[in-house]
Short mmCIF file of C-alpha atoms in Angstrom, two decimals:
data_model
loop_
_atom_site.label_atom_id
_atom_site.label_comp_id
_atom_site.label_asym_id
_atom_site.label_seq_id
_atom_site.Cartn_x
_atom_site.Cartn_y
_atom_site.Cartn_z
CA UNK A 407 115.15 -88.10 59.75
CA UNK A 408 116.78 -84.80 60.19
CA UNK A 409 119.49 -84.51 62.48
CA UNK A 410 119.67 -81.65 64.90
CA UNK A 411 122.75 -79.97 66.44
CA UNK A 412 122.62 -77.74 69.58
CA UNK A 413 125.06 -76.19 72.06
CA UNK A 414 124.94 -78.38 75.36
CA UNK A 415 125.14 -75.24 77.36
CA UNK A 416 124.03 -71.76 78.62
CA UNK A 417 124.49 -69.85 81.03
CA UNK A 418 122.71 -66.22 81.09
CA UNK A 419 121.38 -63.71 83.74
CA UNK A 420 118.27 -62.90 85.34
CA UNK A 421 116.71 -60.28 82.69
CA UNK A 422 118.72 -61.07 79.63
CA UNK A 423 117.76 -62.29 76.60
CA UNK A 424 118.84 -65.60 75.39
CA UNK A 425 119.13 -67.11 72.25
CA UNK A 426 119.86 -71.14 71.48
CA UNK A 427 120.24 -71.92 68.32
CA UNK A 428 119.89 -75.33 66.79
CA UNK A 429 121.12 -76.54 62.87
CA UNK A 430 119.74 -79.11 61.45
CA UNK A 431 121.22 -79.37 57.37
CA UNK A 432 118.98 -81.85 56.40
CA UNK A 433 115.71 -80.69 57.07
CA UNK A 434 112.91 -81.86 54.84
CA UNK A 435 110.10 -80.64 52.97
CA UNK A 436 107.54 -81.37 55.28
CA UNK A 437 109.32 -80.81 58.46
CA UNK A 438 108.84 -78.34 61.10
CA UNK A 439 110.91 -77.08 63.50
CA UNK A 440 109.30 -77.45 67.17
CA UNK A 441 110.99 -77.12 70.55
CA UNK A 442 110.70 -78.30 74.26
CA UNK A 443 111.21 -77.41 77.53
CA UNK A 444 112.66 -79.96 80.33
CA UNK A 445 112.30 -79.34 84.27
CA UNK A 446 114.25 -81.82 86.15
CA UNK A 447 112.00 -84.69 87.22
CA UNK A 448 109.56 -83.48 84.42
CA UNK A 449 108.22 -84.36 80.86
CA UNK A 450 109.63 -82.11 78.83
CA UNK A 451 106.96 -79.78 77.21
CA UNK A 452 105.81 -78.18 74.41
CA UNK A 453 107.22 -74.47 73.73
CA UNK A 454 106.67 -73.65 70.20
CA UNK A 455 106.94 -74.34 66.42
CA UNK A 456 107.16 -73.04 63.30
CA UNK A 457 107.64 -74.03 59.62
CA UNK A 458 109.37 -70.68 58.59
CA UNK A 459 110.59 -66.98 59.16
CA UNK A 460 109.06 -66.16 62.53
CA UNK A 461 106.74 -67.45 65.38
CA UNK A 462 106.24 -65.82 68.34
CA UNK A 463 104.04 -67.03 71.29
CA UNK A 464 103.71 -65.38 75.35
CA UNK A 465 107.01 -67.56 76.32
CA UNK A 466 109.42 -67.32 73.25
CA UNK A 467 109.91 -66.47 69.89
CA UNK A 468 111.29 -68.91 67.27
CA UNK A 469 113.62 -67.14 64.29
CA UNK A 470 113.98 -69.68 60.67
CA UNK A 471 115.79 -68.64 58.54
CA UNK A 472 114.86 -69.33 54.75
CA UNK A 473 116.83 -71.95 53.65
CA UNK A 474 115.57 -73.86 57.13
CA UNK A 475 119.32 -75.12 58.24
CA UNK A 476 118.81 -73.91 61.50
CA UNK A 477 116.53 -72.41 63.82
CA UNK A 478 116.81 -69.80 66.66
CA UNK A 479 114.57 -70.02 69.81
CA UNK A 480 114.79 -66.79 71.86
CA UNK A 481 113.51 -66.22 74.80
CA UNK A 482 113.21 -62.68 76.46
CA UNK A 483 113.80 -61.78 79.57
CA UNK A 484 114.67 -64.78 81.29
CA UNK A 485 114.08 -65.16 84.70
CA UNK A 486 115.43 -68.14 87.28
CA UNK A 487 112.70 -70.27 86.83
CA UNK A 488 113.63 -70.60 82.74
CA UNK A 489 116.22 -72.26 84.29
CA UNK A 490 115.65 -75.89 82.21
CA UNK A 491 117.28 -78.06 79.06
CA UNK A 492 115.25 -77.06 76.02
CA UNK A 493 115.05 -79.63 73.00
CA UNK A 494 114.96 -78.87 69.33
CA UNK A 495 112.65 -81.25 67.10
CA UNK A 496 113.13 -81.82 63.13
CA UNK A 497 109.82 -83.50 61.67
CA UNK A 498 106.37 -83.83 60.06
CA UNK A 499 103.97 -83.12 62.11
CA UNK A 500 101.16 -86.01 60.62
CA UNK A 501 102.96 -87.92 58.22
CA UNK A 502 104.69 -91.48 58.61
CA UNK A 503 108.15 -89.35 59.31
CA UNK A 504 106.29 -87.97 62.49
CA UNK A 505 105.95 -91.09 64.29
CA UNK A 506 109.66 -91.36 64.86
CA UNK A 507 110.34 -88.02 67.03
CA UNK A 508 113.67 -87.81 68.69
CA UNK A 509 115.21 -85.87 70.81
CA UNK A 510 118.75 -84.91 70.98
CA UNK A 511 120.67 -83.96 74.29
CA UNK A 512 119.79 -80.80 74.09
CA UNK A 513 120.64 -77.62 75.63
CA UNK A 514 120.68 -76.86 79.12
CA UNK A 515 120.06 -73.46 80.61
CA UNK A 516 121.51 -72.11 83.59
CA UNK A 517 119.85 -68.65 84.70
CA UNK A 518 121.70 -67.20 87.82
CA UNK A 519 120.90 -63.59 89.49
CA UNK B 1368 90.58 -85.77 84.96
CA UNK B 1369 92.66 -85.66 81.75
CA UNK B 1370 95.76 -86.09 80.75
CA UNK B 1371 98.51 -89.19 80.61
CA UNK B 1372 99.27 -90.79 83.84
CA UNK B 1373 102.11 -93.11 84.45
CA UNK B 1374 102.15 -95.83 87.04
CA UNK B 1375 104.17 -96.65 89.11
CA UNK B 1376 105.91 -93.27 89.14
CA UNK B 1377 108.81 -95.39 91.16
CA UNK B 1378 110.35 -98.96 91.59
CA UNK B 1379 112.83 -100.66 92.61
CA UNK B 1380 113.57 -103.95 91.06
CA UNK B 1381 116.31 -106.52 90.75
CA UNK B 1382 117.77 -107.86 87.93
CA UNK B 1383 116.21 -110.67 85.94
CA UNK B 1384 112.75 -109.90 87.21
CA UNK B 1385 109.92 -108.72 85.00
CA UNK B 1386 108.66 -104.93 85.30
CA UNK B 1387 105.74 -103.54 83.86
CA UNK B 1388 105.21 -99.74 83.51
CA UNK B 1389 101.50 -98.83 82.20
CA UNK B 1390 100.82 -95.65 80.78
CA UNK B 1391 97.27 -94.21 79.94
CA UNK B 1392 95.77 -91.38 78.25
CA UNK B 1393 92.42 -89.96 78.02
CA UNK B 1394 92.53 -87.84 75.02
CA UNK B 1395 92.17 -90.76 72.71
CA UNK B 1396 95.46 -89.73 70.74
CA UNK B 1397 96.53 -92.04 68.27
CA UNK B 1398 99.94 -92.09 68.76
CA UNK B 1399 102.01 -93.04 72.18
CA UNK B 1400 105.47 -93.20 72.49
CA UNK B 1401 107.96 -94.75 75.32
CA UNK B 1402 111.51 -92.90 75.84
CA UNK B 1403 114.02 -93.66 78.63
CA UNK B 1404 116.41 -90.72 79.90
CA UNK B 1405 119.51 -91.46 81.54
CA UNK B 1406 121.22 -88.85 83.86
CA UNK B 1407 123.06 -86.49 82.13
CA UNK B 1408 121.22 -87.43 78.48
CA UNK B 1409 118.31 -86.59 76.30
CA UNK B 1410 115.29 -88.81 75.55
CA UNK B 1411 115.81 -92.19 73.57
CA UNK B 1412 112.94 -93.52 72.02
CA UNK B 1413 111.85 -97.12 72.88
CA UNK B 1414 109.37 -97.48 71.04
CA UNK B 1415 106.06 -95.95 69.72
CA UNK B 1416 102.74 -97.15 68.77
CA UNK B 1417 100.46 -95.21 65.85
CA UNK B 1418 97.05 -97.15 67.05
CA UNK B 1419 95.87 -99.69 68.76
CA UNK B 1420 97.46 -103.09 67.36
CA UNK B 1421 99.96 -101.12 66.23
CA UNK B 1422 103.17 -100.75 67.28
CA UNK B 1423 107.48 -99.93 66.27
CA UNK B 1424 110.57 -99.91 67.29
CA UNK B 1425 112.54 -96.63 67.91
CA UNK B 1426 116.51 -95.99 68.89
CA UNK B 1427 116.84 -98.48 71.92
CA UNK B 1428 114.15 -101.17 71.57
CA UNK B 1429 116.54 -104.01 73.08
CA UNK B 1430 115.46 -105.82 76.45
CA UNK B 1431 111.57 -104.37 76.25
CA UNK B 1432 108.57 -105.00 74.78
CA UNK B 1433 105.25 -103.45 74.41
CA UNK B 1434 101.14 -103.71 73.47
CA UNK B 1435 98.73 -101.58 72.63
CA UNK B 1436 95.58 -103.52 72.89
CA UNK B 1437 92.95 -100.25 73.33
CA UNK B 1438 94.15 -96.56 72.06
CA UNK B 1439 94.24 -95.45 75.86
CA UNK B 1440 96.69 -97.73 77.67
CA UNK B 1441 100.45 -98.18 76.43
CA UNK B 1442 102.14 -100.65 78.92
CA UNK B 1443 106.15 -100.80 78.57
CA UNK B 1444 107.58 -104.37 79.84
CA UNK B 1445 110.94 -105.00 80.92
CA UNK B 1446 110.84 -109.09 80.50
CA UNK B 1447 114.01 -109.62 82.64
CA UNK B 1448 115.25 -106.19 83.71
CA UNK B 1449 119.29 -105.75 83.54
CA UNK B 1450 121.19 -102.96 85.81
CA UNK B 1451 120.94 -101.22 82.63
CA UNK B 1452 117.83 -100.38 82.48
CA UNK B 1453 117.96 -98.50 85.52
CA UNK B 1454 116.58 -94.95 84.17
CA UNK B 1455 113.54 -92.51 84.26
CA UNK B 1456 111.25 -93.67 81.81
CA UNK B 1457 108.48 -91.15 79.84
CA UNK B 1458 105.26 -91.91 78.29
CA UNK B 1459 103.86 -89.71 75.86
CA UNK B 1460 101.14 -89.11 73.19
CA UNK B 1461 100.37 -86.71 70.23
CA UNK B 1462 96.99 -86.44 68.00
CA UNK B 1463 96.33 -86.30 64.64
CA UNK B 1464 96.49 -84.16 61.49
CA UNK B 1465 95.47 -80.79 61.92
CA UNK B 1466 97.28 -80.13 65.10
CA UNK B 1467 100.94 -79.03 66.33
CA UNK B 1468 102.05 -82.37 66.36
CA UNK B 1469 102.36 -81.96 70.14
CA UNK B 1470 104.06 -84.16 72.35
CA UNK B 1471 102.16 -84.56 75.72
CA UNK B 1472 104.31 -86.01 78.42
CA UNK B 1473 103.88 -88.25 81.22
CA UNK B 1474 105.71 -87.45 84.92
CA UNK B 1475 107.87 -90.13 84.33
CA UNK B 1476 108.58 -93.62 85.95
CA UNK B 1477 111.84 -93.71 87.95
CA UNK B 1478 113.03 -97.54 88.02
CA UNK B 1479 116.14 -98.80 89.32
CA UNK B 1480 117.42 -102.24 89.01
CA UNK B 1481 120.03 -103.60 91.34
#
């Protein structure tokens, strides 16, 4: 299983654009890249995914670069409420590897005014 | 209405006594999943279960055990609860082929064990 690597904090502005990036050198084949969001005393939930190049969805945009060592999740405009720790996911999405998701400690966001 | 529910969402327990946490979903996914978060961490997987009868371990699998007897319920048991195991426990479950892969979360049970 792929292991992923992200920075355990952020701190950004109301308005700004933020970026977390997450590496993860072993990615497979079959993997895809997918991350979450965390509110305290909340599930985490789903933000977005992506196999390669670019996603982008009405929260965030997701940036892979081609040889799939890392990913960038972006999100514009942040405002206090994207205040949260976001997750970043290495795996197949319906194969054997897929049942064996884990999360790392991922990064936590600190928006301020 | 739909969705996965966890019950109860707190409890307090001492140590050496047996917990259940249930968990059930109505979409009929295949796969559920069990992860504990500890302040300050990420998610830990307990374990997971691909379908009914079927079930594995994940990271931290020590001190708990689990069933799946129908697709919709997942119960988590503590059989003799340690200090420990005092964290916020999540439920989740994901579909099939031909989707995201999503991960639906439960609220979370909050147990602490004194």
């Amino acid at each position: 299983l792929a292991k992923t690597t992200q920075p355990i904090s952020m701190d950004s502005y109301e308005g700004q654009e933020v970026n977390i990036t997450c590496s993860h050198n072993n990615i497979a084949t079959n993997d895809y890249i997918t991350w979450y969001q965390q509110f305290p005393s909340q599930g985490p939930r789903f933000i977005i995914q992506g196999y390669k190049t670019k996603v982008t969805n009405e929260v965030a945009s997701l940036f892979i670069p081609a040889d799939r060592k890392s990913s960038t999740l972006s999100l514009p405009r942040v405002s206090l409420s994207d205040t949260a720790v976001y997750y970043c996911l290495v795996g197949g999405r319906n194969t054997g590897t897929a049942s064996k998701l884990t999360f790392g400690t991922g990064t936590r966001l600190q928006v301020t005014l | 209405d739909a969705g996965i529910t966890q019950s109860p969402r707190y409890k307090i327990t001492e140590t050496g006594r047996q917990v259940t946490l249930m968990c059930h979903q109505t979409w009929s996914h295949s796969y559920m999943f069990w992860y504990r978060q500890d302040l300050g961490h990420g998610l830990r997987l307990i374990y997971y279960s691909a379908a009914a009868d079927i079930t594995d371990k994940g990271e931290v699998p020590d001190g708990y055990v689990v069933s799946r007897s129908k697709t919709e319920n997942f119960p988590l048991t503590l059989e003799s609860a340690t200090r420990s195991q005092t964290s916020v426990y999540f439920c989740a479950s994901r579909g099939l082929a031909g989707t995201t892969g999503e991960l639906f979360f439960g609220e979370g049970s909050r147990l602490t064990v004194l």
